[in-house]
mmCIF file of C-alpha atoms and ligand atoms in Angstrom:
data_model
loop_
_atom_site.group_PDB
_atom_site.id
_atom_site.type_symbol
_atom_site.label_atom_id
_atom_site.label_comp_id
_atom_site.label_asym_id
_atom_site.label_seq_id
_atom_site.Cartn_x
_atom_site.Cartn_y
_atom_site.Cartn_z
ATOM 1 C CA UNK A 1 111.247 116.032 51.174
ATOM 2 C CA UNK A 2 115.046 115.750 50.676
ATOM 3 C CA UNK A 3 116.899 112.685 51.896
ATOM 4 C CA UNK A 4 118.523 114.315 54.904
ATOM 5 C CA UNK A 5 116.809 116.028 57.762
ATOM 6 C CA UNK A 6 118.486 118.225 60.336
ATOM 7 C CA UNK A 7 117.754 117.298 63.938
ATOM 8 C CA UNK A 8 119.084 119.600 66.632
ATOM 9 C CA UNK A 9 119.013 117.734 69.902
ATOM 10 C CA UNK A 10 119.628 119.343 73.266
ATOM 11 C CA UNK A 11 122.685 117.743 74.875
ATOM 12 C CA UNK A 12 123.673 118.096 78.493
ATOM 13 C CA UNK A 13 125.938 115.940 80.596
ATOM 14 C CA UNK A 14 125.868 116.959 84.284
ATOM 15 C CA UNK A 15 129.249 115.307 84.860
ATOM 16 C CA UNK A 16 131.130 117.421 82.351
ATOM 17 C CA UNK A 17 129.045 120.547 81.704
ATOM 18 C CA UNK A 18 127.351 123.357 83.586
ATOM 19 C CA UNK A 19 124.833 124.047 80.843
ATOM 20 C CA UNK A 20 123.723 122.246 77.733
ATOM 21 C CA UNK A 21 123.583 123.133 74.034
ATOM 22 C CA UNK A 22 121.875 122.018 70.847
ATOM 23 C CA UNK A 23 123.899 119.671 68.637
ATOM 24 C CA UNK A 24 122.902 119.205 65.005
ATOM 25 C CA UNK A 25 122.750 115.761 63.404
ATOM 26 C CA UNK A 26 121.919 114.756 59.835
ATOM 27 C CA UNK A 27 119.522 111.860 59.611
ATOM 28 C CA UNK A 28 118.350 110.139 56.406
ATOM 29 C CA UNK A 29 114.643 110.627 55.830
ATOM 30 C CA UNK A 30 112.434 107.572 55.551
ATOM 31 C CA UNK A 31 108.753 107.873 54.640
ATOM 32 C CA UNK A 32 106.506 107.789 57.674
ATOM 33 C CA UNK A 33 109.259 108.316 60.236
ATOM 34 C CA UNK A 34 108.468 109.978 63.538
ATOM 35 C CA UNK A 35 110.734 112.279 65.567
ATOM 36 C CA UNK A 36 111.602 109.428 67.921
ATOM 37 C CA UNK A 37 113.042 107.533 64.916
ATOM 38 C CA UNK A 38 115.389 110.424 64.197
ATOM 39 C CA UNK A 39 116.717 110.551 67.763
ATOM 40 C CA UNK A 40 117.002 106.756 67.874
ATOM 41 C CA UNK A 41 118.996 106.940 64.618
ATOM 42 C CA UNK A 42 121.392 109.367 66.326
ATOM 43 C CA UNK A 43 121.679 106.965 69.259
ATOM 44 C CA UNK A 44 122.279 103.889 67.099
ATOM 45 C CA UNK A 45 124.449 105.290 64.313
ATOM 46 C CA UNK A 46 126.088 108.493 65.525
ATOM 47 C CA UNK A 47 126.357 108.880 69.294
ATOM 48 C CA UNK A 48 125.280 106.068 71.653
ATOM 49 C CA UNK A 49 125.791 108.293 74.709
ATOM 50 C CA UNK A 50 122.617 110.275 74.011
ATOM 51 C CA UNK A 51 120.015 109.815 76.775
ATOM 52 C CA UNK A 52 116.349 109.540 75.864
ATOM 53 C CA UNK A 53 113.347 107.956 77.532
ATOM 54 C CA UNK A 54 110.936 105.899 75.463
ATOM 55 C CA UNK A 55 109.189 102.576 75.686
ATOM 56 C CA UNK A 56 106.091 101.729 73.636
ATOM 57 C CA UNK A 57 106.561 103.787 70.436
ATOM 58 C CA UNK A 58 102.784 103.717 70.236
ATOM 59 C CA UNK A 59 101.754 106.860 72.143
ATOM 60 C CA UNK A 60 100.655 104.869 75.154
ATOM 61 C CA UNK A 61 103.423 104.796 77.775
ATOM 62 C CA UNK A 62 103.887 108.563 78.103
ATOM 63 C CA UNK A 63 107.701 108.271 78.296
ATOM 64 C CA UNK A 64 108.935 110.093 75.200
ATOM 65 C CA UNK A 65 107.685 113.582 76.056
ATOM 66 C CA UNK A 66 109.830 116.426 74.763
ATOM 67 C CA UNK A 67 109.565 119.878 73.221
ATOM 68 C CA UNK A 68 109.622 119.513 69.456
ATOM 69 C CA UNK A 69 110.163 122.837 67.677
ATOM 70 C CA UNK A 70 109.118 124.404 70.987
ATOM 71 C CA UNK A 71 105.855 122.518 71.369
ATOM 72 C CA UNK A 72 105.407 119.895 74.114
ATOM 73 C CA UNK A 73 104.777 116.669 72.167
ATOM 74 C CA UNK A 74 105.306 112.924 72.200
ATOM 75 C CA UNK A 75 108.317 112.072 70.025
ATOM 76 C CA UNK A 76 106.730 108.806 68.915
ATOM 77 C CA UNK A 77 103.491 110.455 67.746
ATOM 78 C CA UNK A 78 105.017 113.397 65.897
ATOM 79 C CA UNK A 79 105.636 112.630 62.248
ATOM 80 C CA UNK A 80 108.558 114.312 60.543
ATOM 81 C CA UNK A 81 106.297 115.361 57.672
ATOM 82 C CA UNK A 82 104.192 117.352 60.183
ATOM 83 C CA UNK A 83 107.091 119.356 61.632
ATOM 84 C CA UNK A 84 109.376 119.748 58.595
ATOM 85 C CA UNK A 85 112.994 118.856 57.902
ATOM 86 C CA UNK A 86 114.540 121.245 60.430
ATOM 87 C CA UNK A 87 113.682 119.849 63.823
ATOM 88 C CA UNK A 88 114.736 120.879 67.324
ATOM 89 C CA UNK A 89 114.181 118.489 70.192
ATOM 90 C CA UNK A 90 114.534 119.798 73.745
ATOM 91 C CA UNK A 91 113.705 118.281 77.132
ATOM 92 C CA UNK A 92 110.564 119.363 79.013
ATOM 93 C CA UNK A 93 111.448 122.715 80.582
ATOM 94 C CA UNK A 94 109.053 122.444 83.524
ATOM 95 C CA UNK A 95 111.061 119.658 85.156
ATOM 96 C CA UNK A 96 114.640 119.455 86.419
ATOM 97 C CA UNK A 97 117.010 118.204 83.744
ATOM 98 C CA UNK A 98 118.900 114.962 84.395
ATOM 99 C CA UNK A 99 120.726 114.419 81.078
ATOM 100 C CA UNK A 100 120.088 115.307 77.408
ATOM 101 C CA UNK A 101 116.337 114.751 76.888
ATOM 102 C CA UNK A 102 115.673 113.067 80.235
ATOM 103 C CA UNK A 103 114.013 115.053 83.020
ATOM 104 C CA UNK A 104 113.151 114.279 86.617
ATOM 105 C CA UNK A 105 109.360 114.006 86.831
ATOM 106 C CA UNK A 106 109.306 112.577 90.367
ATOM 107 C CA UNK A 107 107.592 115.698 91.730
ATOM 108 C CA UNK A 108 104.467 114.293 90.074
ATOM 109 C CA UNK A 109 104.564 111.193 92.244
ATOM 110 C CA UNK A 110 104.774 113.369 95.366
ATOM 111 C CA UNK A 111 101.694 115.325 94.280
ATOM 112 C CA UNK A 112 99.850 112.128 93.282
ATOM 113 C CA UNK A 113 100.344 110.696 96.776
ATOM 114 C CA UNK A 114 98.602 113.728 98.319
ATOM 115 C CA UNK A 115 95.314 113.195 96.443
ATOM 116 C CA UNK A 116 92.986 110.708 98.167
ATOM 117 C CA UNK A 117 92.213 107.668 96.013
ATOM 118 C CA UNK A 118 88.798 106.334 95.038
ATOM 119 C CA UNK A 119 86.795 105.915 98.248
ATOM 120 C CA UNK A 120 83.391 104.233 97.975
ATOM 121 C CA UNK A 121 80.343 106.024 99.393
ATOM 122 C CA UNK A 122 79.367 104.913 102.876
ATOM 123 C CA UNK A 123 76.783 102.134 103.114
ATOM 124 C CA UNK A 124 77.078 100.952 99.506
ATOM 125 C CA UNK A 125 75.802 97.410 99.203
ATOM 126 C CA UNK A 126 77.674 94.876 97.090
ATOM 127 C CA UNK A 127 77.602 93.994 94.289
ATOM 128 C CA UNK A 128 78.124 97.561 93.136
ATOM 129 C CA UNK A 129 75.954 98.428 90.189
ATOM 130 C CA UNK A 130 76.752 101.308 87.874
ATOM 131 C CA UNK A 131 74.775 102.611 84.963
ATOM 132 C CA UNK A 132 77.292 102.809 82.064
ATOM 133 C CA UNK A 133 76.016 106.341 81.333
ATOM 134 C CA UNK A 134 77.179 107.496 84.762
ATOM 135 C CA UNK A 135 80.801 106.479 84.207
ATOM 136 C CA UNK A 136 81.155 108.260 80.864
ATOM 137 C CA UNK A 137 82.432 111.447 82.492
ATOM 138 C CA UNK A 138 85.157 109.830 84.559
ATOM 139 C CA UNK A 139 86.178 107.458 81.716
ATOM 140 C CA UNK A 140 87.581 110.329 79.682
ATOM 141 C CA UNK A 141 90.120 111.058 82.432
ATOM 142 C CA UNK A 142 91.244 107.427 82.615
ATOM 143 C CA UNK A 143 92.781 107.826 79.158
ATOM 144 C CA UNK A 144 95.620 109.851 80.728
ATOM 145 C CA UNK A 145 99.011 108.270 79.950
ATOM 146 C CA UNK A 146 100.940 110.448 82.425
ATOM 147 C CA UNK A 147 103.099 112.040 79.762
ATOM 148 C CA UNK A 148 103.068 115.336 81.736
ATOM 149 C CA UNK A 149 102.966 117.419 78.566
ATOM 150 C CA UNK A 150 100.068 119.359 80.086
ATOM 151 C CA UNK A 151 102.255 120.147 83.092
ATOM 152 C CA UNK A 152 105.122 121.171 80.831
ATOM 153 C CA UNK A 153 103.087 123.666 78.821
ATOM 154 C CA UNK A 154 101.303 125.259 81.790
ATOM 155 C CA UNK A 155 102.809 128.661 82.605
ATOM 156 C CA UNK A 156 101.769 128.366 86.252
ATOM 157 C CA UNK A 157 103.600 125.057 86.644
ATOM 158 C CA UNK A 158 106.645 126.456 84.856
ATOM 159 C CA UNK A 159 106.766 129.610 86.928
ATOM 160 C CA UNK A 160 105.530 128.503 90.343
ATOM 161 C CA UNK A 161 104.924 124.741 90.498
ATOM 162 C CA UNK A 162 104.535 124.862 94.276
ATOM 163 C CA UNK A 163 101.830 125.222 95.463
ATOM 164 C CA UNK A 164 99.916 124.503 92.206
ATOM 165 C CA UNK A 165 99.336 120.783 91.695
ATOM 166 C CA UNK A 166 98.861 121.270 87.932
ATOM 167 C CA UNK A 167 96.490 119.986 85.241
ATOM 168 C CA UNK A 168 97.446 116.291 85.255
ATOM 169 C CA UNK A 169 96.629 116.050 88.949
ATOM 170 C CA UNK A 170 93.308 117.845 88.652
ATOM 171 C CA UNK A 171 92.418 115.332 85.927
ATOM 172 C CA UNK A 172 93.233 112.495 88.315
ATOM 173 C CA UNK A 173 91.183 113.996 91.154
ATOM 174 C CA UNK A 174 88.294 114.605 88.752
ATOM 175 C CA UNK A 175 88.377 110.967 87.613
ATOM 176 C CA UNK A 176 87.418 109.968 91.151
ATOM 177 C CA UNK A 177 85.258 112.976 92.064
ATOM 178 C CA UNK A 178 83.058 112.283 89.030
ATOM 179 C CA UNK A 179 82.828 108.561 89.647
ATOM 180 C CA UNK A 180 79.237 107.754 90.635
ATOM 181 C CA UNK A 181 80.258 105.531 93.567
ATOM 182 C CA UNK A 182 82.970 107.743 95.025
ATOM 183 C CA UNK A 183 82.116 109.311 98.359
ATOM 184 C CA UNK A 184 84.743 112.056 98.661
ATOM 185 C CA UNK A 185 84.998 115.605 97.396
ATOM 186 C CA UNK A 186 88.543 116.616 96.458
ATOM 187 C CA UNK A 187 87.715 120.087 95.108
ATOM 188 C CA UNK A 188 88.430 121.814 98.397
ATOM 189 C CA UNK A 189 91.894 120.344 98.785
ATOM 190 C CA UNK A 190 92.628 121.079 95.114
ATOM 191 C CA UNK A 191 91.777 124.700 95.843
ATOM 192 C CA UNK A 192 93.551 125.038 99.154
ATOM 193 C CA UNK A 193 96.578 122.725 99.190
ATOM 194 C CA UNK A 194 96.633 122.325 95.396
ATOM 195 C CA UNK A 195 96.510 126.045 94.506
ATOM 196 C CA UNK A 196 93.848 125.508 91.821
ATOM 197 C CA UNK A 197 93.039 129.229 91.929
ATOM 198 C CA UNK A 198 96.358 129.909 90.180
ATOM 199 C CA UNK A 199 94.984 128.332 87.000
ATOM 200 C CA UNK A 200 93.625 131.140 84.852
ATOM 201 C CA UNK A 201 92.049 128.818 82.266
ATOM 202 C CA UNK A 202 94.495 129.473 79.444
ATOM 203 C CA UNK A 203 93.633 126.008 78.036
ATOM 204 C CA UNK A 204 97.192 125.387 76.759
ATOM 205 C CA UNK A 205 97.119 122.071 78.653
ATOM 206 C CA UNK A 206 94.100 120.904 76.640
ATOM 207 C CA UNK A 207 95.786 121.853 73.368
ATOM 208 C CA UNK A 208 98.804 119.599 73.906
ATOM 209 C CA UNK A 209 97.130 116.547 75.462
ATOM 210 C CA UNK A 210 97.852 113.586 73.149
ATOM 211 C CA UNK A 211 94.799 111.777 74.496
ATOM 212 C CA UNK A 212 92.528 114.724 73.641
ATOM 213 C CA UNK A 213 91.236 114.965 77.179
ATOM 214 C CA UNK A 214 89.279 118.206 77.615
ATOM 215 C CA UNK A 215 91.378 119.027 80.668
ATOM 216 C CA UNK A 216 90.209 122.599 81.175
ATOM 217 C CA UNK A 217 86.517 122.324 80.369
ATOM 218 C CA UNK A 218 85.792 118.887 81.791
ATOM 219 C CA UNK A 219 88.160 118.655 84.758
ATOM 220 C CA UNK A 220 89.504 122.038 85.906
ATOM 221 C CA UNK A 221 86.420 124.189 85.412
ATOM 222 C CA UNK A 222 84.223 121.470 86.940
ATOM 223 C CA UNK A 223 86.470 121.184 90.002
ATOM 224 C CA UNK A 224 86.643 124.977 90.352
ATOM 225 C CA UNK A 225 82.843 125.179 90.254
ATOM 226 C CA UNK A 226 82.518 122.424 92.821
ATOM 227 C CA UNK A 227 84.951 124.178 95.128
ATOM 228 C CA UNK A 228 82.976 127.426 94.881
ATOM 229 C CA UNK A 229 79.660 125.621 95.446
ATOM 230 C CA UNK A 230 80.980 123.691 98.433
ATOM 231 C CA UNK A 231 82.828 126.554 100.052
ATOM 232 C CA UNK A 232 80.751 129.619 99.307
ATOM 233 C CA UNK A 233 77.194 128.449 98.684
ATOM 234 C CA UNK A 234 75.321 129.952 101.664
ATOM 235 C CA UNK A 235 72.660 127.190 101.635
ATOM 236 C CA UNK A 236 75.278 124.440 101.499
ATOM 237 C CA UNK A 237 77.114 126.181 104.347
ATOM 238 C CA UNK A 238 73.892 126.389 106.404
ATOM 239 C CA UNK A 239 73.172 122.673 105.941
ATOM 240 C CA UNK A 240 76.757 121.817 106.753
ATOM 241 C CA UNK A 241 76.770 123.953 109.893
ATOM 242 C CA UNK A 242 73.467 122.411 111.084
ATOM 243 C CA UNK A 243 74.943 118.936 110.676
ATOM 244 C CA UNK A 244 77.820 119.871 112.939
ATOM 245 C CA UNK A 245 75.567 121.230 115.726
HETATM 246 FE FE1 LIG B 301 99.426 113.710 79.246
HETATM 247 FE FE2 LIG B 301 96.878 114.461 78.778
HETATM 248 FE FE3 LIG B 301 97.482 113.002 80.930
HETATM 249 FE FE4 LIG B 301 98.251 115.559 80.804
HETATM 250 S S1 LIG B 301 96.140 114.779 80.893
HETATM 251 S S2 LIG B 301 99.493 113.854 81.508
HETATM 252 S S3 LIG B 301 98.703 115.764 78.628
HETATM 253 S S4 LIG B 301 97.671 112.385 78.789
HETATM 254 FE FE1 LIG B 302 97.662 125.839 83.143
HETATM 255 FE FE2 LIG B 302 95.794 124.532 81.836
HETATM 256 FE FE3 LIG B 302 95.151 126.197 83.739
HETATM 257 S S1 LIG B 302 97.618 125.396 80.975
HETATM 258 S S2 LIG B 302 96.705 127.791 83.619
HETATM 259 S S3 LIG B 302 96.277 124.340 83.970
HETATM 260 S S4 LIG B 302 94.056 125.849 81.884
HETATM 261 FE FE1 LIG B 303 105.513 105.448 74.624
HETATM 262 FE FE2 LIG B 303 106.108 107.553 73.089
HETATM 263 S S1 LIG B 303 107.339 105.808 73.456
HETATM 264 S S2 LIG B 303 104.387 107.282 74.383
#
């Protein structure tokens, strides 16, 4: 690889511009560098006004999400040698743009507040005992770092957002629904208020998840099946109706 790489970074300043544009920078290549290093180089050596969000540089805080050569990715986990010497870095398109690469992801906190938290089953005696095997399923979802790359890539979120909660939030609901001591069922609200029916299982969310969570197979499809069982299973409906008599 030659010494210089070309990094085109999307620049937008809401105080001076109506729309943004890509600006090209030349950055010296160093073995092992990641895309975040290239943007940090621009910030330190070329233009300190560039706005980026990052924190851990270890793929764990979920802050440095962006679209690298069009693919939603973490800047700190994407090596330059993987993407080549001509790189474009754009902000996540699914969220409102604040400045340069920084987007407003606060909509996610609004959705998160709507989903009921872990609620223990009624009558559980303490101390709670759990067979480690029974927590395996929900443990996968706890790996989520809230990078929102799955939300960014999802065409339903991009095109509609409301009323669809989106993949990250189904993962969160599933982490509690599949906990052996949880006493709630969130599938119905995911379907009704959360618009889960809009998801047509394209699996793009699973492809971009940096934590390799099987979002579609293990969370979304499971929650969809639960919702169908709970809402349309005639036997379940009969039992439920009897209980209410
Ligand atoms: Fe990021 Fe994966 Fe969590 Fe989605 S599920 S927010 S892609 S870590
Ligand atoms: Fe979107 Fe994932 Fe469903 S990308 S359409 S949430 S499978
Ligand atoms: Fe923390 Fe990239 S800087 S995930």
